[in-house]
Tab-separated table of N, CA and C in Angstrom:
chain	number	residue	atom	x	y	z
A	1012	UNK	N	251.962	77.135	68.795
A	1012	UNK	CA	253.367	77.478	68.676
A	1012	UNK	C	253.502	78.981	68.662
A	1013	UNK	N	254.480	79.487	69.344
A	1013	UNK	CA	254.714	80.919	69.410
A	1013	UNK	C	255.320	81.405	68.102
A	1014	UNK	N	254.893	82.557	67.670
A	1014	UNK	CA	255.465	83.174	66.488
A	1014	UNK	C	256.610	84.057	66.962
A	1015	UNK	N	257.705	84.022	66.256
A	1015	UNK	CA	258.863	84.820	66.672
A	1015	UNK	C	259.331	85.691	65.520
A	1016	UNK	N	259.927	86.831	65.854
A	1016	UNK	CA	260.537	87.720	64.872
A	1016	UNK	C	262.028	87.734	65.159
A	1017	UNK	N	262.826	87.838	64.106
A	1017	UNK	CA	264.274	87.927	64.302
A	1017	UNK	C	264.647	89.339	64.715
A	1018	UNK	N	265.506	89.439	65.738
A	1018	UNK	CA	265.990	90.742	66.185
A	1018	UNK	C	267.367	90.541	66.797
A	1019	UNK	N	268.340	91.113	66.168
A	1019	UNK	CA	269.692	91.070	66.718
A	1019	UNK	C	270.216	89.657	66.912
A	1020	UNK	N	269.835	88.712	66.059
A	1020	UNK	CA	270.332	87.348	66.163
A	1020	UNK	C	269.527	86.467	67.094
A	1021	UNK	N	268.549	87.028	67.808
A	1021	UNK	CA	267.711	86.251	68.714
A	1021	UNK	C	266.302	86.160	68.148
A	1022	UNK	N	265.636	85.083	68.430
A	1022	UNK	CA	264.224	84.993	68.099
A	1022	UNK	C	263.471	85.803	69.146
A	1023	UNK	N	262.728	86.809	68.705
A	1023	UNK	CA	261.986	87.685	69.614
A	1023	UNK	C	260.582	87.121	69.768
A	1024	UNK	N	260.253	86.553	70.908
A	1024	UNK	CA	258.929	85.963	71.076
A	1024	UNK	C	257.845	87.035	70.969
A	1025	UNK	N	256.824	86.737	70.209
A	1025	UNK	CA	255.726	87.675	70.016
A	1025	UNK	C	254.483	87.098	70.672
A	1026	UNK	N	254.127	87.568	71.872
A	1026	UNK	CA	253.002	86.983	72.584
A	1026	UNK	C	251.656	87.250	71.921
A	1027	UNK	N	251.583	88.258	71.055
A	1027	UNK	CA	250.311	88.604	70.419
A	1027	UNK	C	249.784	87.496	69.517
A	1028	UNK	N	250.658	86.631	69.049
A	1028	UNK	CA	250.236	85.617	68.080
A	1028	UNK	C	250.156	84.200	68.637
A	1029	UNK	N	250.264	84.045	69.941
A	1029	UNK	CA	250.154	82.699	70.505
A	1029	UNK	C	248.696	82.270	70.475
A	1030	UNK	N	248.481	80.982	70.259
A	1030	UNK	CA	247.120	80.478	70.075
A	1030	UNK	C	246.521	79.883	71.343
A	1031	UNK	N	247.374	79.430	72.263
A	1031	UNK	CA	246.853	78.752	73.442
A	1031	UNK	C	247.863	78.856	74.579
A	1032	UNK	N	247.514	78.270	75.723
A	1032	UNK	CA	248.394	78.342	76.892
A	1032	UNK	C	249.745	77.702	76.578
A	1033	UNK	N	249.742	76.585	75.869
A	1033	UNK	CA	250.998	75.924	75.507
A	1033	UNK	C	251.895	76.828	74.684
A	1034	UNK	N	251.308	77.524	73.708
A	1034	UNK	CA	252.072	78.458	72.891
A	1034	UNK	C	252.596	79.628	73.701
A	1035	UNK	N	251.796	80.055	74.677
A	1035	UNK	CA	252.220	81.153	75.547
A	1035	UNK	C	253.433	80.725	76.367
A	1036	UNK	N	253.397	79.517	76.905
A	1036	UNK	CA	254.519	79.008	77.702
A	1036	UNK	C	255.765	78.887	76.823
A	1037	UNK	N	255.589	78.454	75.573
A	1037	UNK	CA	256.720	78.376	74.642
A	1037	UNK	C	257.313	79.767	74.393
A	1038	UNK	N	256.446	80.760	74.215
A	1038	UNK	CA	256.922	82.130	73.996
A	1038	UNK	C	257.665	82.647	75.229
A	1039	UNK	N	257.156	82.313	76.413
A	1039	UNK	CA	257.809	82.718	77.653
A	1039	UNK	C	259.194	82.067	77.767
A	1040	UNK	N	259.281	80.798	77.386
A	1040	UNK	CA	260.573	80.099	77.408
A	1040	UNK	C	261.543	80.721	76.404
A	1041	UNK	N	261.029	81.133	75.240
A	1041	UNK	CA	261.880	81.789	74.242
A	1041	UNK	C	262.375	83.134	74.770
A	1042	UNK	N	261.521	83.837	75.504
A	1042	UNK	CA	261.934	85.114	76.109
A	1042	UNK	C	263.046	84.876	77.130
A	1043	UNK	N	262.920	83.811	77.922
A	1043	UNK	CA	263.962	83.481	78.904
A	1043	UNK	C	265.266	83.149	78.189
A	1044	UNK	N	265.191	82.377	77.095
A	1044	UNK	CA	266.396	82.029	76.335
A	1044	UNK	C	267.047	83.287	75.764
A	1045	UNK	N	266.219	84.205	75.273
A	1045	UNK	CA	266.727	85.464	74.721
A	1045	UNK	C	267.437	86.283	75.794
A	1046	UNK	N	266.970	86.166	77.035
A	1046	UNK	CA	267.576	86.915	78.147
A	1046	UNK	C	268.809	86.204	78.708
A	1047	UNK	N	269.254	85.137	78.069
A	1047	UNK	CA	270.459	84.444	78.517
A	1047	UNK	C	270.190	83.253	79.408
A	1048	UNK	N	268.950	82.788	79.449
A	1048	UNK	CA	268.535	81.626	80.254
A	1048	UNK	C	268.979	81.719	81.705
A	1049	UNK	N	268.548	82.776	82.398
A	1049	UNK	CA	268.939	82.868	83.816
A	1049	UNK	C	268.379	81.680	84.595
A	1050	UNK	N	269.129	81.168	85.567
A	1050	UNK	CA	268.630	80.049	86.377
A	1050	UNK	C	267.337	80.435	87.087
A	1051	UNK	N	266.501	79.449	87.346
A	1051	UNK	CA	265.217	79.700	87.995
A	1051	UNK	C	265.393	80.328	89.380
A	1052	UNK	N	266.439	79.942	90.096
A	1052	UNK	CA	266.686	80.545	91.418
A	1052	UNK	C	266.964	82.046	91.288
A	1053	UNK	N	267.764	82.421	90.320
A	1053	UNK	CA	268.057	83.831	90.080
A	1053	UNK	C	266.792	84.567	89.675
A	1054	UNK	N	266.034	83.953	88.781
A	1054	UNK	CA	264.791	84.553	88.322
A	1054	UNK	C	263.801	84.735	89.477
A	1055	UNK	N	263.754	83.757	90.369
A	1055	UNK	CA	262.847	83.856	91.528
A	1055	UNK	C	263.229	85.039	92.414
A	1056	UNK	N	264.534	85.264	92.605
A	1056	UNK	CA	264.980	86.410	93.411
A	1056	UNK	C	264.608	87.732	92.743
A	1057	UNK	N	264.605	87.764	91.413
A	1057	UNK	CA	264.249	88.980	90.685
A	1057	UNK	C	262.734	89.197	90.647
A	1058	UNK	N	261.998	88.107	90.591
A	1058	UNK	CA	260.536	88.167	90.447
A	1058	UNK	C	259.856	88.622	91.734
A	1059	UNK	N	260.291	88.118	92.883
A	1059	UNK	CA	259.644	88.420	94.159
A	1059	UNK	C	259.365	89.892	94.394
A	1060	UNK	N	260.368	90.768	94.259
A	1060	UNK	CA	260.128	92.195	94.493
A	1060	UNK	C	259.198	92.844	93.466
A	1061	UNK	N	259.001	92.199	92.314
A	1061	UNK	CA	258.150	92.768	91.267
A	1061	UNK	C	256.676	92.415	91.452
A	1062	UNK	N	256.396	91.494	92.369
A	1062	UNK	CA	255.010	91.118	92.630
A	1062	UNK	C	254.354	92.147	93.534
A	1063	UNK	N	253.028	92.173	93.500
A	1063	UNK	CA	252.268	93.065	94.378
A	1063	UNK	C	251.416	92.228	95.295
A	1064	UNK	N	251.629	92.197	96.586
A	1064	UNK	CA	252.735	92.827	97.300
A	1064	UNK	C	254.031	92.042	97.064
A	1065	UNK	N	255.168	92.713	97.222
A	1065	UNK	CA	256.456	92.022	97.063
A	1065	UNK	C	256.574	90.889	98.073
A	1066	UNK	N	257.146	89.778	97.636
A	1066	UNK	CA	257.317	88.619	98.520
A	1066	UNK	C	258.384	87.704	97.946
A	1067	UNK	N	258.818	86.770	98.772
A	1067	UNK	CA	259.756	85.765	98.299
A	1067	UNK	C	259.002	84.751	97.458
A	1068	UNK	N	259.655	84.284	96.414
A	1068	UNK	CA	259.045	83.304	95.515
A	1068	UNK	C	259.976	82.106	95.432
A	1069	UNK	N	259.422	80.932	95.608
A	1069	UNK	CA	260.215	79.710	95.486
A	1069	UNK	C	260.631	79.514	94.026
A	1070	UNK	N	261.831	79.035	93.816
A	1070	UNK	CA	262.296	78.841	92.444
A	1070	UNK	C	261.415	77.842	91.705
A	1071	UNK	N	260.819	76.862	92.435
A	1071	UNK	CA	259.927	75.886	91.796
A	1071	UNK	C	258.691	76.577	91.236
A	1072	UNK	N	258.216	77.608	91.913
A	1072	UNK	CA	257.054	78.353	91.429
A	1072	UNK	C	257.363	78.987	90.082
A	1073	UNK	N	258.552	79.569	89.976
A	1073	UNK	CA	258.968	80.176	88.712
A	1073	UNK	C	259.187	79.089	87.659
A	1074	UNK	N	259.855	78.019	88.029
A	1074	UNK	CA	260.109	76.932	87.068
A	1074	UNK	C	258.801	76.343	86.549
A	1075	UNK	N	257.806	76.219	87.408
A	1075	UNK	CA	256.519	75.665	86.992
A	1075	UNK	C	255.820	76.532	85.951
A	1076	UNK	N	256.089	77.833	85.955
A	1076	UNK	CA	255.488	78.720	84.959
A	1076	UNK	C	255.970	78.380	83.552
A	1077	UNK	N	257.123	77.725	83.452
A	1077	UNK	CA	257.696	77.362	82.158
A	1077	UNK	C	257.404	75.901	81.785
A	1078	UNK	N	256.664	75.197	82.628
A	1078	UNK	CA	256.416	73.767	82.399
A	1078	UNK	C	255.464	73.556	81.225
A	1079	UNK	N	255.849	72.705	80.279
A	1079	UNK	CA	254.944	72.380	79.182
A	1079	UNK	C	253.711	71.644	79.723
A	1080	UNK	N	252.605	71.781	79.049
A	1080	UNK	CA	251.399	71.086	79.456
A	1080	UNK	C	250.572	71.823	80.488
A	1081	UNK	N	250.933	73.061	80.801
A	1081	UNK	CA	250.156	73.845	81.763
A	1081	UNK	C	248.779	74.115	81.201
A	1082	UNK	N	247.805	74.237	82.104
A	1082	UNK	CA	246.445	74.577	81.689
A	1082	UNK	C	246.058	75.976	82.140
A	1083	UNK	N	246.760	76.472	83.156
A	1083	UNK	CA	246.462	77.804	83.703
A	1083	UNK	C	247.768	78.530	83.977
A	1084	UNK	N	247.652	79.850	84.018
A	1084	UNK	CA	248.804	80.683	84.326
A	1084	UNK	C	248.411	81.701	85.385
A	1085	UNK	N	249.352	82.062	86.231
A	1085	UNK	CA	249.149	83.114	87.220
A	1085	UNK	C	249.592	84.421	86.562
A	1086	UNK	N	248.633	85.284	86.251
A	1086	UNK	CA	248.925	86.510	85.517
A	1086	UNK	C	249.975	87.366	86.224
A	1087	UNK	N	249.830	87.569	87.516
A	1087	UNK	CA	250.797	88.402	88.246
A	1087	UNK	C	252.202	87.813	88.184
A	1088	UNK	N	252.305	86.505	88.348
A	1088	UNK	CA	253.607	85.848	88.291
A	1088	UNK	C	254.206	85.973	86.891
A	1089	UNK	N	253.392	85.730	85.872
A	1089	UNK	CA	253.880	85.807	84.494
A	1089	UNK	C	254.400	87.212	84.190
A	1090	UNK	N	253.642	88.225	84.575
A	1090	UNK	CA	254.075	89.601	84.284
A	1090	UNK	C	255.341	89.959	85.046
A	1091	UNK	N	255.483	89.458	86.272
A	1091	UNK	CA	256.718	89.701	87.025
A	1091	UNK	C	257.895	88.995	86.347
A	1092	UNK	N	257.667	87.793	85.844
A	1092	UNK	CA	258.733	87.071	85.125
A	1092	UNK	C	259.128	87.847	83.872
A	1093	UNK	N	258.134	88.311	83.126
A	1093	UNK	CA	258.396	89.071	81.899
A	1093	UNK	C	259.227	90.316	82.221
A	1094	UNK	N	258.851	91.031	83.281
A	1094	UNK	CA	259.625	92.224	83.669
A	1094	UNK	C	261.036	91.843	84.111
A	1095	UNK	N	261.157	90.759	84.868
A	1095	UNK	CA	262.479	90.320	85.337
A	1095	UNK	C	263.378	89.927	84.164
A	1096	UNK	N	262.761	89.530	83.058
A	1096	UNK	CA	263.529	89.151	81.872
A	1096	UNK	C	263.848	90.354	80.983
A	1097	UNK	N	263.541	91.561	81.471
A	1097	UNK	CA	263.958	92.768	80.763
A	1097	UNK	C	262.913	93.420	79.886
A	1098	UNK	N	261.691	92.948	79.911
A	1098	UNK	CA	260.636	93.565	79.107
A	1098	UNK	C	260.036	94.710	79.912
A	1099	UNK	N	259.746	95.827	79.224
A	1099	UNK	CA	259.117	96.942	79.932
A	1099	UNK	C	258.156	97.679	79.000
A	1100	UNK	N	257.449	98.643	79.570
A	1100	UNK	CA	256.563	99.506	78.800
A	1100	UNK	C	255.432	98.774	78.102
A	1101	UNK	N	255.125	99.186	76.870
A	1101	UNK	CA	254.005	98.607	76.124
A	1101	UNK	C	254.167	97.107	75.857
A	1102	UNK	N	255.395	96.629	75.836
A	1102	UNK	CA	255.618	95.199	75.590
A	1102	UNK	C	255.047	94.361	76.734
A	1103	UNK	N	255.096	94.882	77.964
A	1103	UNK	CA	254.502	94.169	79.102
A	1103	UNK	C	252.995	94.077	78.904
A	1104	UNK	N	252.394	95.148	78.397
A	1104	UNK	CA	250.949	95.128	78.124
A	1104	UNK	C	250.594	94.085	77.071
A	1105	UNK	N	251.466	93.899	76.091
A	1105	UNK	CA	251.228	92.870	75.070
A	1105	UNK	C	251.226	91.478	75.712
A	1106	UNK	N	252.150	91.233	76.630
A	1106	UNK	CA	252.181	89.951	77.343
A	1106	UNK	C	250.927	89.793	78.205
A	1107	UNK	N	250.487	90.873	78.849
A	1107	UNK	CA	249.276	90.820	79.685
A	1107	UNK	C	248.063	90.454	78.827
A	1108	UNK	N	247.891	91.151	77.712
A	1108	UNK	CA	246.750	90.880	76.833
A	1108	UNK	C	246.776	89.434	76.334
A	1109	UNK	N	247.952	88.973	75.931
A	1109	UNK	CA	248.060	87.604	75.414
A	1109	UNK	C	247.750	86.587	76.500
A	1110	UNK	N	248.246	86.815	77.706
A	1110	UNK	CA	247.998	85.882	78.819
A	1110	UNK	C	246.506	85.823	79.128
A	1111	UNK	N	245.857	86.978	79.211
A	1111	UNK	CA	244.418	87.006	79.487
A	1111	UNK	C	243.632	86.320	78.369
A	1112	UNK	N	244.046	86.545	77.112
A	1112	UNK	CA	243.344	85.941	75.976
A	1112	UNK	C	243.447	84.419	75.987
A	1113	UNK	N	244.651	83.887	76.174
A	1113	UNK	CA	244.789	82.427	76.144
A	1113	UNK	C	244.114	81.786	77.355
A	1114	UNK	N	244.107	82.500	78.492
A	1114	UNK	CA	243.405	81.979	79.675
A	1114	UNK	C	241.906	81.914	79.417
A	1115	UNK	N	241.341	82.963	78.836
A	1115	UNK	CA	239.897	82.963	78.597
A	1115	UNK	C	239.523	81.919	77.562
A	1116	UNK	N	240.360	81.722	76.557
A	1116	UNK	CA	240.079	80.699	75.550
A	1116	UNK	C	240.193	79.306	76.151
A	1117	UNK	N	241.111	79.128	77.092
A	1117	UNK	CA	241.248	77.822	77.750
A	1117	UNK	C	240.010	77.524	78.575
A	1118	UNK	N	239.431	78.549	79.216
A	1118	UNK	CA	238.242	78.348	80.046
A	1118	UNK	C	237.021	78.006	79.212
A	1119	UNK	N	236.903	78.583	77.995
A	1119	UNK	CA	235.715	78.322	77.188
A	1119	UNK	C	235.744	76.940	76.558
A	1120	UNK	N	236.877	76.266	76.636
A	1120	UNK	CA	236.967	74.917	76.087
A	1120	UNK	C	236.175	73.914	76.901
A	1121	UNK	N	235.691	74.297	78.059
A	1121	UNK	CA	234.882	73.409	78.883
A	1121	UNK	C	235.729	72.602	79.828
A	1122	UNK	N	235.065	71.960	80.750
A	1122	UNK	CA	235.791	71.175	81.744
A	1122	UNK	C	236.416	69.935	81.121
A	1123	UNK	N	237.498	69.514	81.722
A	1123	UNK	CA	238.185	68.322	81.270
A	1123	UNK	C	237.795	67.180	82.194
A	1124	UNK	N	237.487	66.044	81.621
A	1124	UNK	CA	237.137	64.891	82.438
A	1124	UNK	C	235.642	64.643	82.442
A	1125	UNK	N	235.236	63.665	83.187
A	1125	UNK	CA	233.836	63.269	83.264
A	1125	UNK	C	233.324	63.610	84.650
A	1126	UNK	N	232.212	64.310	84.688
A	1126	UNK	CA	231.647	64.722	85.959
A	1126	UNK	C	230.314	64.031	86.190
A	1127	UNK	N	229.802	64.160	87.408
A	1127	UNK	CA	228.497	63.655	87.793
A	1127	UNK	C	228.421	62.135	87.662
A	1128	UNK	N	229.490	61.465	87.968
A	1128	UNK	CA	229.485	60.010	87.956
A	1128	UNK	C	230.034	59.517	89.284
A	1129	UNK	N	229.300	58.617	89.881
A	1129	UNK	CA	229.786	57.976	91.097
A	1129	UNK	C	230.584	56.745	90.695
A	1130	UNK	N	231.510	56.305	91.532
A	1130	UNK	CA	232.223	55.068	91.228
A	1130	UNK	C	231.243	53.898	91.231
A	1131	UNK	N	231.630	52.825	90.599
A	1131	UNK	CA	230.783	51.627	90.579
A	1131	UNK	C	230.526	51.162	92.011
A	1132	UNK	N	229.366	50.575	92.231
A	1132	UNK	CA	229.016	50.104	93.572
A	1132	UNK	C	229.963	48.992	94.013
A	1133	UNK	N	230.319	49.054	95.266
A	1133	UNK	CA	231.179	48.027	95.835
A	1133	UNK	C	230.317	47.049	96.622
A	1134	UNK	N	230.574	45.759	96.483
A	1134	UNK	CA	229.760	44.802	97.226
A	1134	UNK	C	229.952	44.917	98.738
A	1135	UNK	N	231.087	45.466	99.171
A	1135	UNK	CA	231.348	45.575	100.610
A	1135	UNK	C	230.855	46.891	101.201
A	1136	UNK	N	230.352	47.799	100.352
A	1136	UNK	CA	229.854	49.088	100.827
A	1136	UNK	C	228.355	48.954	101.039
A	1137	UNK	N	227.953	48.795	102.284
A	1137	UNK	CA	226.538	48.556	102.573
A	1137	UNK	C	226.025	49.489	103.647
A	1138	UNK	N	224.714	49.568	103.735
A	1138	UNK	CA	224.086	50.267	104.836
A	1138	UNK	C	223.876	51.746	104.642
A	1139	UNK	N	224.241	52.302	103.491
A	1139	UNK	CA	224.051	53.737	103.286
A	1139	UNK	C	223.272	54.011	102.010
A	1140	UNK	N	222.494	53.072	101.571
A	1140	UNK	CA	221.743	53.225	100.320
A	1140	UNK	C	220.837	54.452	100.366
A	1141	UNK	N	220.158	54.683	101.473
A	1141	UNK	CA	219.259	55.832	101.589
A	1141	UNK	C	220.035	57.148	101.507
A	1142	UNK	N	221.169	57.245	102.184
A	1142	UNK	CA	221.963	58.469	102.155
A	1142	UNK	C	222.516	58.728	100.739
A	1143	UNK	N	222.995	57.674	100.081
A	1143	UNK	CA	223.519	57.829	98.722
A	1143	UNK	C	222.393	58.247	97.783
A	1144	UNK	N	221.191	57.653	97.934
A	1144	UNK	CA	220.051	58.008	97.093
A	1144	UNK	C	219.721	59.491	97.252
A	1145	UNK	N	219.728	60.003	98.490
A	1145	UNK	CA	219.415	61.400	98.731
A	1145	UNK	C	220.489	62.331	98.153
A	1146	UNK	N	221.757	61.916	98.243
A	1146	UNK	CA	222.830	62.707	97.644
A	1146	UNK	C	222.682	62.785	96.131
A	1147	UNK	N	222.379	61.659	95.495
A	1147	UNK	CA	222.219	61.629	94.042
A	1147	UNK	C	221.027	62.485	93.637
A	1148	UNK	N	219.923	62.413	94.368
A	1148	UNK	CA	218.750	63.239	94.070
A	1148	UNK	C	219.090	64.728	94.184
A	1149	UNK	N	219.829	65.103	95.211
A	1149	UNK	CA	220.203	66.505	95.383
A	1149	UNK	C	221.088	66.978	94.238
A	1150	UNK	N	222.030	66.144	93.813
A	1150	UNK	CA	222.924	66.512	92.722
A	1150	UNK	C	222.175	66.573	91.398
A	1151	UNK	N	221.253	65.648	91.162
A	1151	UNK	CA	220.481	65.651	89.924
A	1151	UNK	C	219.523	66.827	89.867
A	1152	UNK	N	219.080	67.311	91.017
A	1152	UNK	CA	218.145	68.428	91.063
A	1152	UNK	C	218.810	69.766	90.808
A	1153	UNK	N	220.129	69.841	90.904
A	1153	UNK	CA	220.843	71.099	90.691
A	1153	UNK	C	220.892	71.407	89.204
A	1154	UNK	N	220.569	72.647	88.851
A	1154	UNK	CA	220.569	73.037	87.442
A	1154	UNK	C	221.523	74.192	87.229
A	1155	UNK	N	222.035	74.290	86.008
A	1155	UNK	CA	222.902	75.412	85.645
A	1155	UNK	C	224.171	75.445	86.459
A	1156	UNK	N	224.450	76.608	87.008
A	1156	UNK	CA	225.700	76.810	87.742
A	1156	UNK	C	225.535	76.562	89.236
A	1157	UNK	N	224.385	75.991	89.641
A	1157	UNK	CA	224.169	75.721	91.060
A	1157	UNK	C	225.128	74.647	91.533
A	1158	UNK	N	225.698	74.851	92.692
A	1158	UNK	CA	226.615	73.882	93.269
A	1158	UNK	C	225.961	73.311	94.524
A	1159	UNK	N	225.878	71.993	94.571
A	1159	UNK	CA	225.331	71.333	95.745
A	1159	UNK	C	226.506	70.768	96.534
A	1160	UNK	N	226.637	71.193	97.774
A	1160	UNK	CA	227.717	70.707	98.624
A	1160	UNK	C	227.108	69.722	99.606
A	1161	UNK	N	227.596	68.495	99.564
A	1161	UNK	CA	227.047	67.437	100.406
A	1161	UNK	C	228.171	66.550	100.900
A	1162	UNK	N	227.874	65.822	101.976
A	1162	UNK	CA	228.859	64.889	102.516
A	1162	UNK	C	228.146	63.813	103.311
A	1163	UNK	N	228.785	62.660	103.380
A	1163	UNK	CA	228.330	61.607	104.268
A	1163	UNK	C	229.325	61.583	105.406
A	1164	UNK	N	228.824	61.692	106.614
A	1164	UNK	CA	229.688	61.753	107.776
A	1164	UNK	C	229.722	60.390	108.459
A	1165	UNK	N	230.835	60.044	108.943
A	1165	UNK	CA	230.955	58.794	109.681
A	1165	UNK	C	232.382	58.271	109.631
A	1166	UNK	N	232.631	57.313	110.441
A	1166	UNK	CA	233.961	56.722	110.504
A	1166	UNK	C	234.233	55.933	109.217
A	1167	UNK	N	235.399	56.139	108.652
A	1167	UNK	CA	235.758	55.442	107.417
A	1167	UNK	C	235.725	53.936	107.565
A	1168	UNK	N	235.102	53.275	106.593
A	1168	UNK	CA	235.064	51.826	106.585
A	1168	UNK	C	234.000	51.222	107.480
A	1169	UNK	N	233.193	52.039	108.109
A	1169	UNK	CA	232.170	51.505	109.009
A	1169	UNK	C	230.806	51.686	108.380
């Protein structure tokens, strides 16, 4: 949850105290509310010129930055949104530091899901036992951060 300070009747989102990506997104939403909740289309028009290089940004791209449940954030987009919402100077640096911190903490949490598992064997999938065995051996032989890129080529279902 984002920590906020009262300022002039508005909750002032403080990005320095957010604990995770979800809290960061909440703080960003509070900043948007403090700025008068500009529509995403308006925000997209303001954000585009602030990006490096300047470009048009779809309003959905901006809206997605505020979506709860995000796991990653685009730092350049976030900083452009923060600037478009009226933040400048050292306060932008505070948002940058917080975004980088929550992103790095999200990465150290490890991968989500189960890896290195093939689907259960299908009784109708036949004739490629040797190729599958070689693929599994290659994947099992990879250690550490080594990535094994493999494929079985052929017409689907044959």
